[in-house]
Protein backbone atom coordinates (compact mmCIF):
# COMPACT_ATOMS: atom_id res chain seq x y z
CA UNK A 1 0.00 0.00 0.00
CA UNK A 2 1.39 3.41 -0.95
CA UNK A 3 1.69 6.24 1.57
CA UNK A 4 -0.91 8.17 -0.42
CA UNK A 5 -3.40 5.30 -0.18
CA UNK A 6 -2.61 4.89 3.52
CA UNK A 7 -3.33 8.57 4.10
CA UNK A 8 -6.61 8.32 2.18
CA UNK A 9 -7.71 5.42 4.35
CA UNK A 10 -6.87 7.27 7.54
CA UNK A 11 -8.13 10.77 6.84
CA UNK A 12 -11.33 10.51 4.82
CA UNK A 13 -14.60 10.84 6.72
CA UNK A 14 -17.35 8.48 5.59
CA UNK A 15 -20.93 9.34 6.49
CA UNK A 16 -23.68 6.78 5.91
CA UNK A 17 -27.21 8.16 5.65
CA UNK A 18 -29.52 5.38 6.80
CA UNK A 19 -29.13 2.82 9.59
CA UNK A 20 -31.01 -0.14 8.16
CA UNK A 21 -29.40 -3.28 6.75
CA UNK A 22 -27.72 -1.49 3.84
CA UNK A 23 -26.30 1.31 5.96
CA UNK A 24 -25.11 -0.97 8.74
CA UNK A 25 -23.49 -3.40 6.31
CA UNK A 26 -21.71 -0.53 4.56
CA UNK A 27 -20.18 0.64 7.83
CA UNK A 28 -19.19 -2.87 8.86
CA UNK A 29 -17.80 -3.72 5.41
CA UNK A 30 -15.61 -0.61 5.49
CA UNK A 31 -13.94 -1.89 8.64
CA UNK A 32 -13.65 -5.39 7.14
CA UNK A 33 -11.95 -3.84 4.10
CA UNK A 34 -9.40 -2.16 6.36
CA UNK A 35 -10.72 1.37 6.22
CA UNK A 36 -9.50 3.21 9.32
CA UNK A 37 -10.99 6.67 8.86
CA UNK A 38 -13.98 8.04 10.76
CA UNK A 39 -17.30 6.33 9.96
CA UNK A 40 -20.60 7.85 11.06
CA UNK A 41 -23.92 6.03 10.72
CA UNK A 42 -27.00 8.27 10.79
CA UNK A 43 -30.44 6.79 11.46
CA UNK A 44 -33.84 8.49 11.58
CA UNK A 45 -35.22 6.14 14.23
CA UNK A 46 -34.15 6.35 17.87
CA UNK A 47 -33.70 2.58 18.17
CA UNK A 48 -30.46 0.68 17.86
CA UNK A 49 -30.11 -0.42 14.21
CA UNK A 50 -32.22 -3.52 13.59
CA UNK A 51 -33.15 -6.08 10.96
CA UNK A 52 -36.56 -5.71 9.29
CA UNK A 53 -37.67 -9.22 8.18
CA UNK A 54 -38.54 -10.35 11.74
CA UNK A 55 -40.97 -7.42 12.07
CA UNK A 56 -43.65 -9.27 10.10
CA UNK A 57 -42.92 -12.52 11.93
CA UNK A 58 -41.38 -13.02 15.39
CA UNK A 59 -41.53 -9.39 16.57
CA UNK A 60 -45.11 -8.92 15.40
CA UNK A 61 -46.24 -12.10 17.16
CA UNK A 62 -44.45 -11.25 20.39
CA UNK A 63 -41.92 -14.05 20.04
CA UNK A 64 -39.09 -11.51 20.04
CA UNK A 65 -38.94 -8.05 21.58
CA UNK A 66 -36.62 -6.64 18.94
CA UNK A 67 -34.33 -7.58 16.08
CA UNK A 68 -31.32 -5.39 16.79
CA UNK A 69 -28.14 -6.26 14.91
CA UNK A 70 -25.59 -8.08 17.03
CA UNK A 71 -22.81 -5.65 16.17
CA UNK A 72 -20.34 -3.94 18.47
CA UNK A 73 -20.45 -0.49 16.88
CA UNK A 74 -18.26 1.00 19.59
CA UNK A 75 -15.67 -1.74 19.17
CA UNK A 76 -15.63 -1.13 15.42
CA UNK A 77 -15.28 2.61 16.04
CA UNK A 78 -18.50 3.36 14.16
CA UNK A 79 -20.22 6.48 15.48
CA UNK A 80 -24.01 6.23 15.72
CA UNK A 81 -26.25 9.27 15.41
CA UNK A 82 -29.79 8.00 15.97
CA UNK A 83 -33.08 9.86 15.92
CA UNK A 84 -31.54 12.13 13.31
CA UNK A 85 -33.41 12.90 10.07
CA UNK A 86 -31.50 13.59 6.87
CA UNK A 87 -32.93 16.56 4.99
CA UNK A 88 -30.60 17.34 2.10
CA UNK A 89 -27.17 17.15 0.49
CA UNK A 90 -24.99 20.11 -0.42
CA UNK A 91 -22.40 18.49 -2.64
CA UNK A 92 -20.44 21.67 -3.22
CA UNK A 93 -19.81 21.97 0.51
CA UNK A 94 -19.52 18.20 1.06
CA UNK A 95 -22.16 18.46 3.78
CA UNK A 96 -25.19 16.39 4.67
CA UNK A 97 -28.02 18.43 6.13
CA UNK A 98 -29.82 16.80 9.06
CA UNK A 99 -32.33 17.66 11.76
CA UNK A 100 -29.34 18.05 14.10
CA UNK A 101 -27.47 20.37 11.75
CA UNK A 102 -24.96 19.91 8.93
CA UNK A 103 -22.61 16.91 8.93
CA UNK A 104 -19.43 17.25 6.87
CA UNK A 105 -18.28 14.27 4.80
CA UNK A 106 -15.50 13.28 2.45
CA UNK A 107 -17.50 10.27 1.21
CA UNK A 108 -21.27 9.97 1.57
CA UNK A 109 -23.25 6.74 1.25
CA UNK A 110 -27.00 6.98 0.68
CA UNK A 111 -28.79 4.07 2.35
CA UNK A 112 -32.18 5.52 3.24
CA UNK A 113 -34.12 2.49 2.00
CA UNK A 114 -37.73 2.59 0.84
CA UNK A 115 -40.90 3.99 2.33
CA UNK A 116 -44.32 2.34 2.14
CA UNK A 117 -47.00 3.76 -0.13
CA UNK A 118 -49.90 5.14 1.90
CA UNK A 119 -53.53 4.39 1.08
CA UNK A 120 -55.08 7.58 -0.36
CA UNK A 121 -57.54 9.17 2.01
CA UNK A 122 -56.41 7.17 5.04
CA UNK A 123 -54.23 9.81 6.68
CA UNK A 124 -55.35 10.47 10.21
CA UNK A 125 -57.93 7.68 10.27
CA UNK A 126 -57.59 5.73 13.54
CA UNK A 127 -56.57 2.11 13.21
CA UNK A 128 -54.77 2.38 9.87
CA UNK A 129 -51.26 0.92 9.96
CA UNK A 130 -48.20 0.45 7.81
CA UNK A 131 -45.62 -2.22 8.63
CA UNK A 132 -42.13 -0.95 7.99
CA UNK A 133 -40.57 -0.01 11.33
CA UNK A 134 -40.15 -1.42 14.82
CA UNK A 135 -42.66 1.13 16.10
CA UNK A 136 -45.16 -0.03 13.45
CA UNK A 137 -44.83 -3.61 14.70
CA UNK A 138 -45.18 -2.45 18.31
CA UNK A 139 -48.45 -0.66 17.49
CA UNK A 140 -49.84 -3.71 15.67
CA UNK A 141 -48.92 -6.30 18.26
CA UNK A 142 -51.75 -5.42 20.71
CA UNK A 143 -54.24 -5.71 17.82
CA UNK A 144 -53.13 -9.28 17.19
CA UNK A 145 -53.03 -10.11 20.88
CA UNK A 146 -56.63 -8.94 21.21
CA UNK A 147 -57.68 -11.10 18.25
CA UNK A 148 -59.53 -8.25 16.54
CA UNK A 149 -60.70 -8.56 12.90
CA UNK A 150 -58.11 -7.22 10.48
CA UNK A 151 -58.40 -5.95 6.93
CA UNK A 152 -55.22 -6.07 4.87
CA UNK A 153 -55.11 -3.85 1.79
CA UNK A 154 -52.81 -5.42 -0.79
CA UNK A 155 -52.00 -9.08 -1.47
CA UNK A 156 -48.31 -8.60 -2.14
CA UNK A 157 -45.42 -10.06 -0.14
CA UNK A 158 -45.97 -7.88 2.94
CA UNK A 159 -49.74 -8.35 2.84
CA UNK A 160 -49.38 -12.13 2.69
CA UNK A 161 -46.83 -12.20 5.52
CA UNK A 162 -48.97 -10.01 7.77
CA UNK A 163 -52.09 -12.07 6.98
CA UNK A 164 -50.09 -15.18 7.92
CA UNK A 165 -49.12 -13.67 11.29
CA UNK A 166 -52.65 -12.41 11.97
CA UNK A 167 -54.14 -15.84 11.30
CA UNK A 168 -51.52 -17.42 13.56
CA UNK A 169 -52.70 -15.02 16.27
CA UNK A 170 -56.30 -16.14 15.76
CA UNK A 171 -57.58 -12.99 14.05
CA UNK A 172 -60.29 -12.91 11.43
CA UNK A 173 -58.47 -11.69 8.30
CA UNK A 174 -59.78 -10.21 5.06
CA UNK A 175 -57.31 -9.28 2.34
CA UNK A 176 -58.44 -6.78 -0.28
CA UNK A 177 -56.59 -6.78 -3.60
CA UNK A 178 -57.40 -4.48 -6.54
CA UNK A 179 -55.89 -6.88 -9.09
CA UNK A 180 -57.39 -10.23 -10.08
CA UNK A 181 -54.81 -12.26 -8.17
CA UNK A 182 -52.22 -11.99 -5.39
CA UNK A 183 -48.70 -10.80 -6.21
CA UNK A 184 -49.96 -9.28 -9.46
CA UNK A 185 -47.09 -6.81 -9.61
CA UNK A 186 -44.42 -9.43 -9.00
CA UNK A 187 -45.36 -12.63 -10.84
CA UNK A 188 -47.14 -13.67 -14.04
CA UNK A 189 -50.79 -14.64 -13.75
CA UNK A 190 -50.23 -18.36 -14.25
CA UNK A 191 -47.64 -18.46 -11.44
CA UNK A 192 -49.46 -16.23 -8.94
CA UNK A 193 -52.94 -17.66 -9.48
CA UNK A 194 -52.36 -20.93 -7.57
CA UNK A 195 -51.25 -18.91 -4.55
CA UNK A 196 -54.78 -17.52 -4.12
CA UNK A 197 -55.85 -20.86 -2.64
CA UNK A 198 -53.35 -20.45 0.19
CA UNK A 199 -55.46 -17.71 1.78
CA UNK A 200 -58.61 -19.82 2.11
CA UNK A 201 -56.59 -22.80 3.31
CA UNK A 202 -55.27 -20.64 6.17
CA UNK A 203 -58.73 -19.36 7.03
CA UNK A 204 -58.19 -15.89 5.55
CA UNK A 205 -60.63 -14.31 3.12
CA UNK A 206 -59.15 -12.97 -0.14
CA UNK A 207 -61.17 -10.46 -2.17
CA UNK A 208 -59.64 -9.84 -5.59
CA UNK A 209 -60.75 -7.20 -8.05
CA UNK A 210 -61.81 -5.15 -5.02
CA UNK A 211 -60.94 -1.50 -4.49
CA UNK A 212 -61.13 0.53 -1.31
CA UNK A 213 -63.46 3.51 -1.56
CA UNK A 214 -62.69 4.84 1.91
CA UNK A 215 -61.60 3.85 5.38
CA UNK A 216 -63.72 4.77 8.37
CA UNK A 217 -63.05 4.16 12.06
CA UNK A 218 -63.74 0.45 12.54
CA UNK A 219 -64.47 -0.40 8.90
CA UNK A 220 -63.34 -0.42 5.29
CA UNK A 221 -65.82 0.51 2.57
CA UNK A 222 -65.24 -0.97 -0.89
CA UNK A 223 -66.19 0.79 -4.11
CA UNK A 224 -69.00 -1.74 -4.71
CA UNK A 225 -70.64 -0.71 -1.43
CA UNK A 226 -69.52 -3.64 0.73
CA UNK A 227 -68.43 -2.75 4.24
CA UNK A 228 -65.81 -4.81 6.04
CA UNK A 229 -65.45 -4.64 9.85
CA UNK A 230 -61.90 -3.78 10.82
CA UNK A 231 -60.33 -3.61 14.24
CA UNK A 232 -57.24 -2.58 12.29
CA UNK A 233 -56.37 -1.86 8.67
CA UNK A 234 -52.91 -2.80 7.46
CA UNK A 235 -51.79 -1.24 4.19
CA UNK A 236 -49.33 -3.13 2.02
CA UNK A 237 -49.65 -1.65 -1.46
CA UNK A 238 -45.99 -1.21 -2.25
CA UNK A 239 -42.94 0.85 -1.40
CA UNK A 240 -40.90 3.53 -3.13
CA UNK A 241 -37.26 4.55 -2.68
CA UNK A 242 -36.98 7.10 0.12
CA UNK A 243 -35.35 9.81 -1.96
CA UNK A 244 -37.70 12.79 -1.75
CA UNK A 245 -35.27 14.48 0.60
CA UNK A 246 -32.69 14.64 -2.21
CA UNK A 247 -34.66 17.24 -4.20
CA UNK A 248 -32.34 19.98 -5.34
CA UNK A 249 -29.19 18.03 -4.50
CA UNK A 250 -28.19 17.41 -8.12
CA UNK A 251 -28.16 13.64 -7.57
CA UNK A 252 -29.64 11.92 -10.62
CA UNK A 253 -32.64 9.69 -10.04
CA UNK A 254 -33.74 6.63 -11.99
CA UNK A 255 -36.67 4.18 -12.03
CA UNK A 256 -39.27 4.63 -9.27
CA UNK A 257 -37.37 7.67 -8.02
CA UNK A 258 -34.36 5.55 -7.08
CA UNK A 259 -30.87 7.01 -6.86
CA UNK A 260 -29.19 6.25 -10.16
CA UNK A 261 -25.94 4.41 -9.36
CA UNK A 262 -23.32 2.86 -11.63
CA UNK A 263 -21.80 -0.62 -11.45
CA UNK A 264 -19.58 0.57 -8.57
CA UNK A 265 -22.69 2.02 -6.84
CA UNK A 266 -21.41 5.57 -7.35
CA UNK A 267 -24.02 8.25 -7.94
CA UNK A 268 -23.87 11.15 -10.38
CA UNK A 269 -22.11 13.31 -7.78
CA UNK A 270 -18.46 12.90 -6.77
CA UNK A 271 -17.82 11.04 -3.52
CA UNK A 272 -21.47 9.95 -3.15
CA UNK A 273 -22.55 6.29 -3.30
CA UNK A 274 -25.98 4.64 -3.00
CA UNK A 275 -26.86 1.16 -1.72
CA UNK A 276 -29.91 -0.93 -0.90
CA UNK A 277 -33.58 -0.17 -1.53
CA UNK A 278 -33.04 3.50 -2.40
CA UNK A 279 -30.69 2.73 -5.31
CA UNK A 280 -30.92 1.33 -8.83
CA UNK A 281 -27.97 -0.18 -10.69
CA UNK A 282 -27.22 -1.35 -14.24
CA UNK A 283 -27.31 -5.11 -14.71
CA UNK A 284 -25.20 -6.36 -17.61
CA UNK A 285 -26.60 -9.82 -16.89
CA UNK A 286 -30.17 -8.71 -17.59
CA UNK A 287 -29.52 -5.73 -19.84
CA UNK A 288 -31.57 -3.33 -17.75
CA UNK A 289 -31.45 -1.12 -14.68
CA UNK A 290 -32.72 -2.91 -11.57
CA UNK A 291 -34.39 -1.64 -8.42
CA UNK A 292 -34.32 -4.45 -5.84
CA UNK A 293 -36.27 -3.95 -2.59
CA UNK A 294 -35.06 -7.04 -0.80
CA UNK A 295 -32.81 -7.97 2.11
CA UNK A 296 -30.12 -9.73 0.06
CA UNK A 297 -29.48 -6.65 -2.08
CA UNK A 298 -29.09 -4.59 1.10
CA UNK A 299 -26.54 -7.14 2.30
CA UNK A 300 -24.52 -7.56 -0.91
CA UNK A 301 -24.38 -4.07 -2.42
CA UNK A 302 -22.61 -2.45 0.54
CA UNK A 303 -19.64 -4.78 0.06
CA UNK A 304 -19.05 -3.40 -3.42
CA UNK A 305 -19.45 0.21 -2.32
CA UNK A 306 -17.18 -0.32 0.70
CA UNK A 307 -14.52 -1.98 -1.44
CA UNK A 308 -14.37 1.07 -3.72
CA UNK A 309 -14.34 3.52 -0.83
CA UNK A 310 -11.65 1.63 1.05
CA UNK A 311 -9.48 1.23 -2.04
CA UNK A 312 -9.66 4.93 -2.89
CA UNK A 313 -7.73 5.59 -6.07
CA UNK A 314 -6.62 1.99 -6.19
CA UNK A 315 -10.11 0.67 -6.90
CA UNK A 316 -9.35 -0.75 -10.35
CA UNK A 317 -10.07 -4.46 -10.61
CA UNK A 318 -13.06 -4.56 -8.24
CA UNK A 319 -15.83 -6.57 -9.96
CA UNK A 320 -18.94 -4.60 -10.99
CA UNK A 321 -22.06 -5.00 -8.90
CA UNK A 322 -24.26 -7.32 -10.94
CA UNK A 323 -25.95 -9.80 -8.56
CA UNK A 324 -28.60 -12.40 -9.22
CA UNK A 325 -31.45 -10.84 -7.20
CA UNK A 326 -32.74 -13.11 -4.45
CA UNK A 327 -35.49 -12.97 -1.86
CA UNK A 328 -37.67 -15.19 0.26
CA UNK A 329 -41.04 -15.00 1.97
CA UNK A 330 -42.67 -17.12 4.66
CA UNK A 331 -46.43 -17.24 4.18
CA UNK A 332 -49.26 -19.58 5.07
CA UNK A 333 -46.88 -22.35 6.17
CA UNK A 334 -44.84 -22.18 2.98
CA UNK A 335 -41.29 -21.05 2.31
CA UNK A 336 -41.21 -19.16 -1.00
CA UNK A 337 -37.90 -18.26 -2.64
CA UNK A 338 -37.07 -16.43 -5.84
CA UNK A 339 -33.78 -15.82 -7.64
CA UNK A 340 -33.17 -13.88 -10.84
CA UNK A 341 -35.21 -11.53 -13.03
CA UNK A 342 -37.83 -13.02 -15.33
CA UNK A 343 -39.09 -9.95 -17.21
CA UNK A 344 -37.51 -10.85 -20.57
CA UNK A 345 -37.86 -14.63 -20.37
CA UNK A 346 -39.33 -16.42 -23.39
CA UNK A 347 -40.07 -19.81 -21.80
CA UNK A 348 -41.70 -20.78 -18.49
CA UNK A 349 -41.25 -24.31 -17.14
CA UNK A 350 -43.17 -25.90 -14.27
CA UNK A 351 -41.41 -28.33 -11.98
CA UNK A 352 -44.20 -30.10 -10.12
CA UNK A 353 -47.88 -29.48 -9.52
CA UNK A 354 -48.77 -26.11 -7.89
CA UNK A 355 -51.63 -27.86 -6.08
CA UNK A 356 -49.03 -29.84 -4.14
CA UNK A 357 -47.03 -28.53 -1.14
CA UNK A 358 -43.76 -28.27 -3.10
CA UNK A 359 -43.19 -27.02 -6.65
CA UNK A 360 -41.09 -24.58 -8.61
CA UNK A 361 -41.00 -22.58 -11.82
CA UNK A 362 -38.06 -21.82 -14.10
CA UNK A 363 -37.80 -19.01 -16.63
CA UNK A 364 -35.46 -19.34 -19.64
CA UNK A 365 -34.32 -16.82 -22.22
CA UNK A 366 -32.73 -18.18 -25.38
CA UNK A 367 -32.30 -21.46 -23.50
CA UNK A 368 -30.45 -19.91 -20.54
CA UNK A 369 -31.91 -19.96 -17.03
CA UNK A 370 -32.68 -16.39 -15.92
CA UNK A 371 -34.98 -16.89 -12.91
CA UNK A 372 -36.43 -19.53 -10.62
CA UNK A 373 -39.22 -19.45 -8.05
CA UNK A 374 -39.57 -22.30 -5.58
CA UNK A 375 -42.19 -23.22 -3.01
CA UNK A 376 -40.77 -25.75 -0.55
CA UNK A 377 -37.96 -26.72 -2.94
CA UNK A 378 -34.93 -24.80 -1.62
CA UNK A 379 -32.50 -26.95 -3.59
CA UNK A 380 -33.97 -25.67 -6.86
CA UNK A 381 -33.21 -22.09 -5.84
CA UNK A 382 -29.73 -22.90 -4.50
CA UNK A 383 -28.77 -24.69 -7.70
CA UNK A 384 -30.69 -22.30 -9.93
CA UNK A 385 -28.96 -19.24 -8.54
CA UNK A 386 -25.55 -20.70 -9.33
CA UNK A 387 -26.68 -21.70 -12.82
CA UNK A 388 -27.98 -18.19 -13.49
CA UNK A 389 -24.66 -16.72 -12.36
CA UNK A 390 -22.89 -19.08 -14.77
CA UNK A 391 -25.22 -18.27 -17.66
CA UNK A 392 -26.03 -21.98 -17.99
CA UNK A 393 -28.29 -23.24 -20.77
CA UNK A 394 -30.75 -25.97 -19.85
CA UNK A 395 -32.39 -28.89 -21.57
CA UNK A 396 -36.02 -27.77 -21.27
CA UNK A 397 -37.46 -31.28 -21.04
CA UNK A 398 -35.12 -32.30 -18.25
CA UNK A 399 -35.53 -28.99 -16.43
CA UNK A 400 -39.31 -29.51 -16.42
CA UNK A 401 -38.93 -32.88 -14.67
CA UNK A 402 -39.05 -32.21 -10.90
CA UNK A 403 -37.21 -35.47 -10.22
CA UNK A 404 -34.15 -34.19 -12.15
CA UNK A 405 -31.86 -31.82 -10.21
CA UNK A 406 -31.55 -28.55 -12.08
CA UNK A 407 -27.79 -28.89 -12.26
CA UNK A 408 -28.31 -32.19 -14.12
CA UNK A 409 -30.38 -30.40 -16.79
CA UNK A 410 -27.45 -28.24 -17.96
CA UNK A 411 -26.58 -28.62 -21.62
CA UNK A 412 -22.96 -29.47 -22.44
PDB file of C-alpha atoms in Angstrom, residues 44 50 83 115 210 276 331:
ATOM      1  CA  UNK A  44     -33.837   8.493  11.578  1.00  0.00           C
ATOM      2  CA  UNK A  50     -32.219  -3.517  13.586  1.00  0.00           C
ATOM      3  CA  UNK A  83     -33.079   9.860  15.924  1.00  0.00           C
ATOM      4  CA  UNK A 115     -40.904   3.991   2.329  1.00  0.00           C
ATOM      5  CA  UNK A 210     -61.806  -5.153  -5.016  1.00  0.00           C
ATOM      6  CA  UNK A 276     -29.911  -0.927  -0.896  1.00  0.00           C
ATOM      7  CA  UNK A 331     -46.429 -17.236   4.182  1.00  0.00           C
TER       8      UNK A 331
END
